[in-house]
XYZ file of N, CA and C in Angstrom:
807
model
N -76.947 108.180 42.766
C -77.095 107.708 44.140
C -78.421 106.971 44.300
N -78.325 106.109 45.055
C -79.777 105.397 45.315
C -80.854 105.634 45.982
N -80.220 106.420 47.195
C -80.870 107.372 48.205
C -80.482 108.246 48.604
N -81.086 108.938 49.466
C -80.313 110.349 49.634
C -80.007 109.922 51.232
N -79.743 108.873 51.958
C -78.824 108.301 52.967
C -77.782 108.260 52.311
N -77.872 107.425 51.071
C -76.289 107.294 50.419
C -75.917 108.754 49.991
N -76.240 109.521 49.652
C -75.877 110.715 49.185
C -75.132 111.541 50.483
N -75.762 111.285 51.367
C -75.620 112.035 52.677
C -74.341 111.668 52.620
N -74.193 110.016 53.102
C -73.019 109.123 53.790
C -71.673 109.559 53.091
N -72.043 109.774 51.807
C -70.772 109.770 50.945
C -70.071 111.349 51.043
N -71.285 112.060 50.789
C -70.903 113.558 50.712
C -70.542 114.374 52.058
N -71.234 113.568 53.333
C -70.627 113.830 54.696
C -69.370 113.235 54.419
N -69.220 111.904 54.257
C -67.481 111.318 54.527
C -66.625 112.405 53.982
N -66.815 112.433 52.897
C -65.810 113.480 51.946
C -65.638 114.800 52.944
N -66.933 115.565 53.477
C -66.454 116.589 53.910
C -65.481 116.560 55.561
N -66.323 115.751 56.187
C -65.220 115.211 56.881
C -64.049 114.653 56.707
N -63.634 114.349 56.353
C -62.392 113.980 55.636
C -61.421 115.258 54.774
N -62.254 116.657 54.926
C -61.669 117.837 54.451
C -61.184 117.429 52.931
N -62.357 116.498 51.847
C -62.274 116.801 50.612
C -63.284 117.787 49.860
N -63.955 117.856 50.853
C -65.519 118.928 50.262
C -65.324 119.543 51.170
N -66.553 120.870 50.920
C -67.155 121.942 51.879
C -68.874 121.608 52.249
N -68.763 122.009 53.709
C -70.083 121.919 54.100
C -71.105 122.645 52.757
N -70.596 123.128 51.513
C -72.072 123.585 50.505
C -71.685 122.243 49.714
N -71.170 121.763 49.652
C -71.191 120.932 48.124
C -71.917 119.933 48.980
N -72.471 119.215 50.189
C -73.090 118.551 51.039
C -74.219 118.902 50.905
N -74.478 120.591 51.409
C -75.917 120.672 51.340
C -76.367 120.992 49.462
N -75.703 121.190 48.697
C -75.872 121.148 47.664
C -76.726 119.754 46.918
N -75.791 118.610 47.507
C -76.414 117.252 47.545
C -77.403 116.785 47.864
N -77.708 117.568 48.840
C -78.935 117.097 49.480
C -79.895 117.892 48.988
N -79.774 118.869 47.976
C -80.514 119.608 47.814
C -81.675 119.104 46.556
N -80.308 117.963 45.601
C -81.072 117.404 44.521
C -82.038 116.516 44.631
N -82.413 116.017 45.793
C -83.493 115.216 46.240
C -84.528 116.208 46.637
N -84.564 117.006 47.059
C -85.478 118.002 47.791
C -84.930 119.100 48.028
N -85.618 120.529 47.460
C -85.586 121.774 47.764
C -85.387 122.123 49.080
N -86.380 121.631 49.770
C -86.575 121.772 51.149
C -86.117 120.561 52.088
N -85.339 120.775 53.201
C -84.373 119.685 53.829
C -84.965 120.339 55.637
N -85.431 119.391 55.948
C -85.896 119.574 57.034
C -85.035 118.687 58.920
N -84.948 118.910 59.756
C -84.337 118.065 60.897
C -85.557 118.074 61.842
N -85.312 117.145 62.652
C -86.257 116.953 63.828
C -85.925 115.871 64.533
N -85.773 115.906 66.285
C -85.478 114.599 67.014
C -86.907 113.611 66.878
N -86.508 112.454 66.632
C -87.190 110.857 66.965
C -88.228 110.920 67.941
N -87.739 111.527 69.595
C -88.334 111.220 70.474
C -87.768 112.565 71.516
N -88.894 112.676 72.577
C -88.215 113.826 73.743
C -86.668 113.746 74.033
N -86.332 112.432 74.709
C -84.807 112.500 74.789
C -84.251 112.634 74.068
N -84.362 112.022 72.531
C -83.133 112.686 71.642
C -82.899 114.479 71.285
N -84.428 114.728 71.322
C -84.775 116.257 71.466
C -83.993 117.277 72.490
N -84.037 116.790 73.925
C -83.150 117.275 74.871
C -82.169 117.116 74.394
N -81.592 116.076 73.909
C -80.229 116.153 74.159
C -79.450 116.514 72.729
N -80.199 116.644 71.660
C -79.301 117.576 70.582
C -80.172 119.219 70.345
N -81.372 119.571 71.094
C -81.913 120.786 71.278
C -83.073 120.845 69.934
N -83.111 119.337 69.128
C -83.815 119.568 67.616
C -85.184 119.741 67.958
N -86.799 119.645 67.432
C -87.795 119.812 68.103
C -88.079 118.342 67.794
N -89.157 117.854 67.945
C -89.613 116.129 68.494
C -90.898 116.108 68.061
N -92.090 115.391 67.468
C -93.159 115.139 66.986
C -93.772 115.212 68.667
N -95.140 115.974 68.387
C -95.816 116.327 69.772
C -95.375 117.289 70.438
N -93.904 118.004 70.153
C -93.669 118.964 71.062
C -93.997 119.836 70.453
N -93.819 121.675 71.002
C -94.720 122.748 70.817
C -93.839 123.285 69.246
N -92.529 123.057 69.438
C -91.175 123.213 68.706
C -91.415 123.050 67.425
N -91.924 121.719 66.818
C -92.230 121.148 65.554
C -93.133 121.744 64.848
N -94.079 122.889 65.449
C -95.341 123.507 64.797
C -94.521 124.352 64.154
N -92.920 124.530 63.385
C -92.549 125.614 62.558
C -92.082 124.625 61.202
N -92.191 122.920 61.905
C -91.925 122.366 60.461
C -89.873 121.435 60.825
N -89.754 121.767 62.138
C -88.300 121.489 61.931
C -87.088 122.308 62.456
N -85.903 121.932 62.048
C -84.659 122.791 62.175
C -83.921 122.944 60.936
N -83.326 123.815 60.597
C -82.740 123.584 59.040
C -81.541 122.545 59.234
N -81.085 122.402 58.274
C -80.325 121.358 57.671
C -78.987 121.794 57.913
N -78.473 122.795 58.245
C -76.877 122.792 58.787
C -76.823 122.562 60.630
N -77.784 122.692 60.997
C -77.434 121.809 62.608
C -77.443 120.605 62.375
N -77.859 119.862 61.277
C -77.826 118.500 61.122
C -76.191 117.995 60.471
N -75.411 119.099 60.020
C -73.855 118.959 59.516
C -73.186 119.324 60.923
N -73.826 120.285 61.904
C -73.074 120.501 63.166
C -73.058 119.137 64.131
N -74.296 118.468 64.269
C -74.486 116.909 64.744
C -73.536 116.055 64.227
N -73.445 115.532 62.850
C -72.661 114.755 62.408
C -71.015 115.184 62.999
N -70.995 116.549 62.633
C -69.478 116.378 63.185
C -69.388 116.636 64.600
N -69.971 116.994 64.880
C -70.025 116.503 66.826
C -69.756 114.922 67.082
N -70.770 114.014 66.104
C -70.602 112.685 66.751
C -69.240 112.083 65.760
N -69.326 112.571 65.181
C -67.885 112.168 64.299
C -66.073 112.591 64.706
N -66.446 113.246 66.118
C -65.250 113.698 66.535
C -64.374 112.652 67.095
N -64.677 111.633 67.554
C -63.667 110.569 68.021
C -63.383 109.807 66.935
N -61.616 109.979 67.101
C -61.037 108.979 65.603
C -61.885 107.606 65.173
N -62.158 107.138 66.359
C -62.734 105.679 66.151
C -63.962 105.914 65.530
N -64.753 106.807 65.560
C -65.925 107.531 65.414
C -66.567 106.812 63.167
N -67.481 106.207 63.707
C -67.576 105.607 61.761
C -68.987 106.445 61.263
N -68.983 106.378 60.117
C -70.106 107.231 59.168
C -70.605 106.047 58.693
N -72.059 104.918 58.818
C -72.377 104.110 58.182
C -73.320 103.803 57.092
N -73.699 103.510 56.281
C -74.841 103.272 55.859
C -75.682 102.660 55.618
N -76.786 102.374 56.456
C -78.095 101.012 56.245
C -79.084 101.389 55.639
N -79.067 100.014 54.646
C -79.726 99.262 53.404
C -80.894 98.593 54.159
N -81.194 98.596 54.822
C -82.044 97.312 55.784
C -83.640 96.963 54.899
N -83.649 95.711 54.931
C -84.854 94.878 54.372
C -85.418 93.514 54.827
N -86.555 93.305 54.995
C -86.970 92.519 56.078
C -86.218 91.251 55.432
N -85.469 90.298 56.518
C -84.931 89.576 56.661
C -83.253 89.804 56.202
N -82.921 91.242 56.465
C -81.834 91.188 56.051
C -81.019 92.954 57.154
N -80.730 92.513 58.173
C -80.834 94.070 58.584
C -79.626 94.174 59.494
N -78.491 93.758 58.719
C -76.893 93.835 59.500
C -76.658 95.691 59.662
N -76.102 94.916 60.237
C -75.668 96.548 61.059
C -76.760 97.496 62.341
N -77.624 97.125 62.252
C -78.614 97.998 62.365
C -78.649 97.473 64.368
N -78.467 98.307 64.843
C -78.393 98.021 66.475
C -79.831 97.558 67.284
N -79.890 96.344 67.346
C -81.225 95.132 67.939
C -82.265 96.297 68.876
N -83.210 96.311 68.464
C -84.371 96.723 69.353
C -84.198 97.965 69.472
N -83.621 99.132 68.685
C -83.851 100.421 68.643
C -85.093 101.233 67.599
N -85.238 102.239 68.473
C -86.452 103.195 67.367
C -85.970 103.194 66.567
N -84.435 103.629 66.110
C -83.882 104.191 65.019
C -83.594 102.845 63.672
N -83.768 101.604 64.965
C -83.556 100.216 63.936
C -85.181 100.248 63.296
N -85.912 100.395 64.101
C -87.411 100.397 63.308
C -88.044 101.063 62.518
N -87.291 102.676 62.283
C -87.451 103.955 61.401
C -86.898 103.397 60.349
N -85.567 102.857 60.283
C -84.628 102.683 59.411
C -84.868 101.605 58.436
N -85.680 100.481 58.833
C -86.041 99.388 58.419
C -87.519 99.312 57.562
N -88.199 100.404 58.118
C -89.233 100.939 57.598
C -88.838 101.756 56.153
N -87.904 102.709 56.588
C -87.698 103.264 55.415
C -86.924 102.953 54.452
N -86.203 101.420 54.712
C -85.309 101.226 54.332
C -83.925 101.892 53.662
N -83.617 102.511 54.618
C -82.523 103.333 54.921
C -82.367 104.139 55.983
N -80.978 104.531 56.144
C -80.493 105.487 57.471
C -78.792 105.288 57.509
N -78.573 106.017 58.430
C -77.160 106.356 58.720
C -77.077 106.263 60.376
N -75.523 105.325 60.351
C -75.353 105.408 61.619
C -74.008 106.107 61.786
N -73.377 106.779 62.945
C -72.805 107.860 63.368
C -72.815 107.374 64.843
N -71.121 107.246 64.607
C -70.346 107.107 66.083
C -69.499 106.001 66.189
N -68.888 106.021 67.732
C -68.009 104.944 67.773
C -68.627 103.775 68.371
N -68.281 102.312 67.647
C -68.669 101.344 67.483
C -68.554 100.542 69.457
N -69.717 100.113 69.734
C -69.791 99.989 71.183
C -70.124 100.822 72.291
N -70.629 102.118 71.387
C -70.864 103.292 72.212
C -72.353 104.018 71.758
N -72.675 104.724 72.321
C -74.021 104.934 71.669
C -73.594 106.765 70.796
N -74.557 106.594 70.287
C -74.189 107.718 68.548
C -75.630 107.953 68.027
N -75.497 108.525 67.089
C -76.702 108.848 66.428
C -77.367 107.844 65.031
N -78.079 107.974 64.948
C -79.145 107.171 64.182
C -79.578 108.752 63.439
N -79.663 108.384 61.922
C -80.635 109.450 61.202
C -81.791 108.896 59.815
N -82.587 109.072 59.851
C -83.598 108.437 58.886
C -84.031 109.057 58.345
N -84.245 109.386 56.454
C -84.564 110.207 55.686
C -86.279 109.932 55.790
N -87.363 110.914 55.793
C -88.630 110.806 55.452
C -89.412 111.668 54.812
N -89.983 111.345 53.526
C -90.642 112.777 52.982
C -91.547 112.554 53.490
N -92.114 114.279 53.684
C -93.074 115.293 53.854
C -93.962 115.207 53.123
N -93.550 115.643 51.483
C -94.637 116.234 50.118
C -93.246 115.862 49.155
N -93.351 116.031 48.022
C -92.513 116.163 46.992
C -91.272 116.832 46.804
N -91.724 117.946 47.561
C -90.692 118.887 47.884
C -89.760 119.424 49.267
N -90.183 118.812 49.884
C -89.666 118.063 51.509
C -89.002 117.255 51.954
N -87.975 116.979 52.257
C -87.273 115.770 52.990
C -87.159 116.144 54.413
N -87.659 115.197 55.236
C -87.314 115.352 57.088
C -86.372 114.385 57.434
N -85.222 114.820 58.107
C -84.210 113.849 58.450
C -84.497 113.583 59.935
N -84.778 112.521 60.828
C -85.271 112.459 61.464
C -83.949 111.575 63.015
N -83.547 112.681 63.729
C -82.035 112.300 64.207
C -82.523 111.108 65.613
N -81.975 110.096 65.970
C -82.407 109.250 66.773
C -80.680 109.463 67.787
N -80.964 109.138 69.320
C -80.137 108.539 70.074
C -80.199 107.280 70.061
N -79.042 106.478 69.919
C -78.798 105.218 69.578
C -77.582 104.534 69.904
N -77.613 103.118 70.495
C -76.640 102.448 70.515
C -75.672 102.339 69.178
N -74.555 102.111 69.192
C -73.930 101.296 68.285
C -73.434 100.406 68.045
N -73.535 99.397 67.177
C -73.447 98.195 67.321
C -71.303 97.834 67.757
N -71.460 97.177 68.548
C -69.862 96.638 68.765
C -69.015 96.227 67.531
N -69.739 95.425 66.655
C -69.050 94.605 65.903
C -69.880 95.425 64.382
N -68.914 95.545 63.718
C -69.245 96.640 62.409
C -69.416 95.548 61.001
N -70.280 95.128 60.809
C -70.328 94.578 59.198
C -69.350 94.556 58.492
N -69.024 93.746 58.198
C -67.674 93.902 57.308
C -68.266 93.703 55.890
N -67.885 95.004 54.827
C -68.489 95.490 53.433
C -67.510 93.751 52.792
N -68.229 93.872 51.543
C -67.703 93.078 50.069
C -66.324 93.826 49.667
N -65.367 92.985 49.872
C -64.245 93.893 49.363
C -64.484 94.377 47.726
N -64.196 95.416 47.294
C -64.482 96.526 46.045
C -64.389 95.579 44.994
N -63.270 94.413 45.031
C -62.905 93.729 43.906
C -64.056 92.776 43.601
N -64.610 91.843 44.627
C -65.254 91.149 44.807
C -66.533 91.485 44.314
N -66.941 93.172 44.757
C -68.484 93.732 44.221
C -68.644 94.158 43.263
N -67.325 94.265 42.563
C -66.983 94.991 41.320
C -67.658 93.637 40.081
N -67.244 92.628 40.721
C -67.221 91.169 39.987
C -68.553 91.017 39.809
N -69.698 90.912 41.110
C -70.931 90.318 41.095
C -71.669 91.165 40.797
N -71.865 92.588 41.243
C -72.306 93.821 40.108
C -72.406 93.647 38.544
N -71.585 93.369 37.901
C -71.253 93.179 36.490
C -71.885 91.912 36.521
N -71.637 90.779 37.031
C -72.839 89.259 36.756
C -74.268 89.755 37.062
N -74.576 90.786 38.188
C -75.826 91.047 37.841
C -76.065 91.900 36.715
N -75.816 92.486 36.408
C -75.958 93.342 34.800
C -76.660 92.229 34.156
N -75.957 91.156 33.633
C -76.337 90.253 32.893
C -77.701 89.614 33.358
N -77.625 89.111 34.937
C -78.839 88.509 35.193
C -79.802 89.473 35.293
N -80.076 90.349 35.458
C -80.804 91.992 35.730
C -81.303 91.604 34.203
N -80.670 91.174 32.908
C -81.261 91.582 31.345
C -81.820 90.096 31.366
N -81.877 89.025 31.707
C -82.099 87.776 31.292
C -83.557 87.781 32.575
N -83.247 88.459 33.635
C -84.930 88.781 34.716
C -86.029 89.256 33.317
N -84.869 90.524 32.445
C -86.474 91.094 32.625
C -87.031 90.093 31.146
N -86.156 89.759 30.093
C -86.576 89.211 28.877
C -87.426 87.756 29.679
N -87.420 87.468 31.035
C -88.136 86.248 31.290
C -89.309 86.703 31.946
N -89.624 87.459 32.317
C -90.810 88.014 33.064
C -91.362 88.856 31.916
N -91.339 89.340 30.868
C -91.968 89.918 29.922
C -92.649 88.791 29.101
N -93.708 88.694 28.683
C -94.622 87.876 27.990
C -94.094 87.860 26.427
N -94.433 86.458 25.722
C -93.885 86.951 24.382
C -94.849 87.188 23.496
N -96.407 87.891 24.510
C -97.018 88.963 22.790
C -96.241 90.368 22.957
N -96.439 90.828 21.783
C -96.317 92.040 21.423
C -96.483 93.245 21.902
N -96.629 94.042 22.707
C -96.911 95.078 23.415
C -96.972 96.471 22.260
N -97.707 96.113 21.396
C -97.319 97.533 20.705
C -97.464 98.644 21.309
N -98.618 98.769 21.920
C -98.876 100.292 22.641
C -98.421 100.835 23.623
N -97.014 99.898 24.221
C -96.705 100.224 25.566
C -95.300 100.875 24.850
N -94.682 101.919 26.163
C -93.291 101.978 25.736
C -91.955 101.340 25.287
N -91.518 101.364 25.245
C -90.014 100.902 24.919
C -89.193 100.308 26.326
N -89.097 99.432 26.861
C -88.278 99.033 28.130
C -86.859 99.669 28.063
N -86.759 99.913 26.718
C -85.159 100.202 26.950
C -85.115 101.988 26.829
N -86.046 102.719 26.601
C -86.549 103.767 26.864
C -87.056 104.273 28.739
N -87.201 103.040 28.682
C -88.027 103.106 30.438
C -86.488 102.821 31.180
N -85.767 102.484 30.734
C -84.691 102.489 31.358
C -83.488 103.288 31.697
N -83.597 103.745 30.171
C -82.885 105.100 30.204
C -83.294 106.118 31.319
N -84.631 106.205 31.257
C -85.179 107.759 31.514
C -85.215 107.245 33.173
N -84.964 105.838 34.303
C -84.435 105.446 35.023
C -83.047 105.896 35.551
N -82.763 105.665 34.791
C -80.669 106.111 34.398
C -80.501 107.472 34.602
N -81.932 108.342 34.134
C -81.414 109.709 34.317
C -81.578 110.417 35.104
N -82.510 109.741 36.146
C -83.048 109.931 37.049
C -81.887 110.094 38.399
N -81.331 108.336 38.621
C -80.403 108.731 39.206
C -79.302 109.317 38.955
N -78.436 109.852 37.571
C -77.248 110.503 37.144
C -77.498 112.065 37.487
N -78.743 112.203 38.363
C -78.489 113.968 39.001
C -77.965 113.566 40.282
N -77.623 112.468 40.831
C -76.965 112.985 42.068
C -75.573 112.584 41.897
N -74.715 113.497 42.191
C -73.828 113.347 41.750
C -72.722 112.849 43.006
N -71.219 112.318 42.531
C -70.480 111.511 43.640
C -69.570 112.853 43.930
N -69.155 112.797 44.993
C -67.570 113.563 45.213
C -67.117 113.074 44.268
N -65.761 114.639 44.170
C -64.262 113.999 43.200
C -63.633 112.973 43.714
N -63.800 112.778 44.968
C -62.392 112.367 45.998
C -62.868 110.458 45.921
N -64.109 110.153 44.988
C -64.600 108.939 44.531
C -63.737 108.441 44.701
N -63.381 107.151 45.317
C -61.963 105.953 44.117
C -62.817 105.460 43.464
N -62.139 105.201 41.714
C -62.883 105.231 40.722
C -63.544 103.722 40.342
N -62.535 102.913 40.909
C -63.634 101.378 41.327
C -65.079 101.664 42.219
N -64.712 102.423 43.023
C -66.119 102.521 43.566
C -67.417 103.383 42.820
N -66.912 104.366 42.220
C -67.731 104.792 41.333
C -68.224 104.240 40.112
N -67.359 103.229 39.612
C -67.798 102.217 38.526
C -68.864 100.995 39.474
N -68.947 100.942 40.809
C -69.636 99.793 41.264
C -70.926 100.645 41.047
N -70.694 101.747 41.527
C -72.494 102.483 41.939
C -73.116 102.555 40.635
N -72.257 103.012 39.427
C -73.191 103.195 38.437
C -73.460 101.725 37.785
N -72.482 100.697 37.486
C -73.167 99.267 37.599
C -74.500 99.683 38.354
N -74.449 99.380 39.479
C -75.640 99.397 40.415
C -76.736 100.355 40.342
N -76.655 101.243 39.852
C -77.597 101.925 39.338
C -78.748 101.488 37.771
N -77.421 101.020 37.341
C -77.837 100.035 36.016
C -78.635 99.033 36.101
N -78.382 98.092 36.934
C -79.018 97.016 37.086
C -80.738 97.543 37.964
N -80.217 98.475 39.094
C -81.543 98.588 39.275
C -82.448 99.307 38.722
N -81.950 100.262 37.719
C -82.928 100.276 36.296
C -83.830 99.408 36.135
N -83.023 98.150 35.707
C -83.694 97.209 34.553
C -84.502 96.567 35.487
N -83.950 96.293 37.003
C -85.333 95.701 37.513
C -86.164 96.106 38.221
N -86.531 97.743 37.950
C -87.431 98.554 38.380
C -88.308 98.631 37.279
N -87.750 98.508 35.977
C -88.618 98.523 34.766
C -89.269 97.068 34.899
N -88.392 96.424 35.011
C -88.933 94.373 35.092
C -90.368 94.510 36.183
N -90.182 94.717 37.466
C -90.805 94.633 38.405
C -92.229 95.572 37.890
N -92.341 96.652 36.726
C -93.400 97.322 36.695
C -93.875 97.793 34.865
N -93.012 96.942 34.266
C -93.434 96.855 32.939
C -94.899 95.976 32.869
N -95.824 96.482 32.192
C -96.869 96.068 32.278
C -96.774 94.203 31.489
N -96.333 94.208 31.039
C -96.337 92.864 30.405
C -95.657 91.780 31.364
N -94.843 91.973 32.198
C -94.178 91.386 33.525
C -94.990 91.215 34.466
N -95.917 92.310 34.791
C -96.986 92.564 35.999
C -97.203 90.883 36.251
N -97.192 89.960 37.441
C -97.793 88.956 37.909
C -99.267 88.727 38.097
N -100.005 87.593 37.396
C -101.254 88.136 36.735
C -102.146 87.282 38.148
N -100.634 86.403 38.969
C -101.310 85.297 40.229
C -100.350 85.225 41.388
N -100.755 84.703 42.446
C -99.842 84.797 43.517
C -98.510 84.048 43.244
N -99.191 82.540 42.927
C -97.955 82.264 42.198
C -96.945 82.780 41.416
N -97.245 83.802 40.834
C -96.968 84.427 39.628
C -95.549 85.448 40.437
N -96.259 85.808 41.533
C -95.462 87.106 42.124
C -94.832 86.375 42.699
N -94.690 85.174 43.657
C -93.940 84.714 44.298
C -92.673 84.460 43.594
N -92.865 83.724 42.079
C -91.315 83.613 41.221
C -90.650 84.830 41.169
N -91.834 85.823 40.567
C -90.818 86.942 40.171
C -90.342 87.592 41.218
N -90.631 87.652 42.854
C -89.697 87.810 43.552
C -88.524 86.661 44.207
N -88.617 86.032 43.854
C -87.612 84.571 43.922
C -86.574 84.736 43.264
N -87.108 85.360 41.493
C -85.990 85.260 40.255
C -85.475 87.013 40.819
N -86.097 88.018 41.213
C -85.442 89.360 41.621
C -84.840 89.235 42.854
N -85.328 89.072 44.184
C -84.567 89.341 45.030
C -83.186 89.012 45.204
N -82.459 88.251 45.087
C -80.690 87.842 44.706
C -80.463 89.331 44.166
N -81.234 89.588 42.931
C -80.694 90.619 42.324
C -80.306 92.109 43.392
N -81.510 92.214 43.719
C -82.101 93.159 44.622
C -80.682 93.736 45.844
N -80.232 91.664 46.246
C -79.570 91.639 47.392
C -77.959 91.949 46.909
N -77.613 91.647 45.716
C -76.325 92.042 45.037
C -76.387 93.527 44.805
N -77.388 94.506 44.696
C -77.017 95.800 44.210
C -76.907 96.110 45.941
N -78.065 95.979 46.459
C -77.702 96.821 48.147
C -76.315 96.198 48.633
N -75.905 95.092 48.614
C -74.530 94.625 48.741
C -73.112 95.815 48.136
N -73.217 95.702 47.078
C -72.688 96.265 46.170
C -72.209 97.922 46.471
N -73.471 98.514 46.731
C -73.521 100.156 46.688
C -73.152 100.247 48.333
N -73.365 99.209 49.475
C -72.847 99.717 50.204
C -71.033 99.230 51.015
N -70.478 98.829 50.016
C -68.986 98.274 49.961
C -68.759 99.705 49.042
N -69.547 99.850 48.093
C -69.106 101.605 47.568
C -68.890 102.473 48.104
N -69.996 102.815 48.968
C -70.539 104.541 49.958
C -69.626 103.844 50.720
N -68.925 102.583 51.433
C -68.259 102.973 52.548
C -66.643 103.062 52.178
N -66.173 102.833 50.946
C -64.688 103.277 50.982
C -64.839 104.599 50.157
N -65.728 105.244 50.557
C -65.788 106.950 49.970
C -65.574 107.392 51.439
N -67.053 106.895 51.972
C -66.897 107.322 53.762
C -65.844 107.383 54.808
């Protein structure tokens, strides 16, 4: 998984959808952080789901645990029309995300969140934020929802440009790596692996369709290689110029995996 929004999105859909149990959810959430924390955005969202709110007296215990945050979701998930979403958001790129909300500015910051509810109606907003290492605060917002719903990359389509980035993802990094020698540094294809293994602890529902699970781990793949590209020392941009290409020659990439993984998480959702 890429984040633990996507982890959420997918492993809530499933249980809603009565293919999981509320533990194999918090189980999920557990592989990101031991400790899983809730708390409202602001006073009103506070009133009105009872969570505690930054500044209020409530929050001096750290939070609410993490199954009123599975009782929320399926509260706002009770109307059929009712959608489970997931935002990718990055500056200059922030579909879905409902114009001029806190929860659009948490979300965009953290680049990620989940939206919850029916489309034209207002719903919840939730934004993952660590604490410490061992902490995650999910942070629940009242929020509009947007009318008109993003329409994902159909599976076939992401299945296609996923796999062309693979290729361009290996031709980024052999061009941004210098051609001396690096003896003393690691292995890129070592740095990649141990990338790979990083994300292969979070694991998908059974109830996956298995095109979509072949998109995420593509997508996991590729953003390996250009997490290693972007911070292999021999790549490092040594001038402004320098950084400006290599985000020129990455971002496409960047914009095909968040594309990608979220046409995935939403035909799980």
């Amino acid at each position: 998984m890429c984040s633990p929004s996507a982890t959420l999105t997918a492993w809530a859909g499933a249980w809603l959808a009565g293919r999981s149990a509320p533990d194999d959810v918090l189980d999920s959430l557990h592989a990101w952080a031991p400790r899983q924390l809730v708390a409202a955005g602001d006073p009103v969202t506070g009133g009105h789901t009872g969570l505690p709110w930054p500044g209020g007296e409530s929050l001096e215990g750290g939070g609410a645990g993490i199954m009123l945050l599975l009782k929320l979701i399926r509260e706002e998930s009770g109307d059929p029309q009712a959608r489970l979403r997931l935002m990718l958001p990055v500056p200059g790129d922030v579909r879905g995300l409902p114009t001029g909300s806190e929860f659009a500015a948490a979300a965009l910051e953290a680049e990620e969140g989940i939206l919850v509810g029916v489309p034209g109606d207002h719903g919840m907003g939730l934004v993952p934020e660590w604490v410490d290492e061992d902490t995650l605060q999910w942070t629940v917002y009242r929020t509009p929802v947007p009318q008109i719903v993003e329409q994902d990359m159909p599976l076939g389509e992401a299945e296609y440009a996923i796999r062309q980035a693979v290729r361009d993802a290996a031709d980024a990094l052999a061009r941004l790596q210098t051609t001396e020698v690096n003896s003393g540094g690691p292995d890129p294809r070592e740095l990649i692996e141990d990338e790979l293994a990083e994300y292969s602890r979070h694991e998908y529902p059974d109830s996956i369709p298995l095109r979509a699970r072949r998109i995420l781990d593509t997508a996991d793949h590729v953003a390996a290689i250009l997490t290693v590209a972007q911070h292999e020392p021999a790549s490092a941009p040594s001038s402004a110029s320098a950084m400006a290409a290599q985000e020129t020659l990455l971002r496409p990439l960047w914009n095909a995996i968040r594309a990608a993984r979220l046409a995935a998480i939403h035909a799980t959702a």
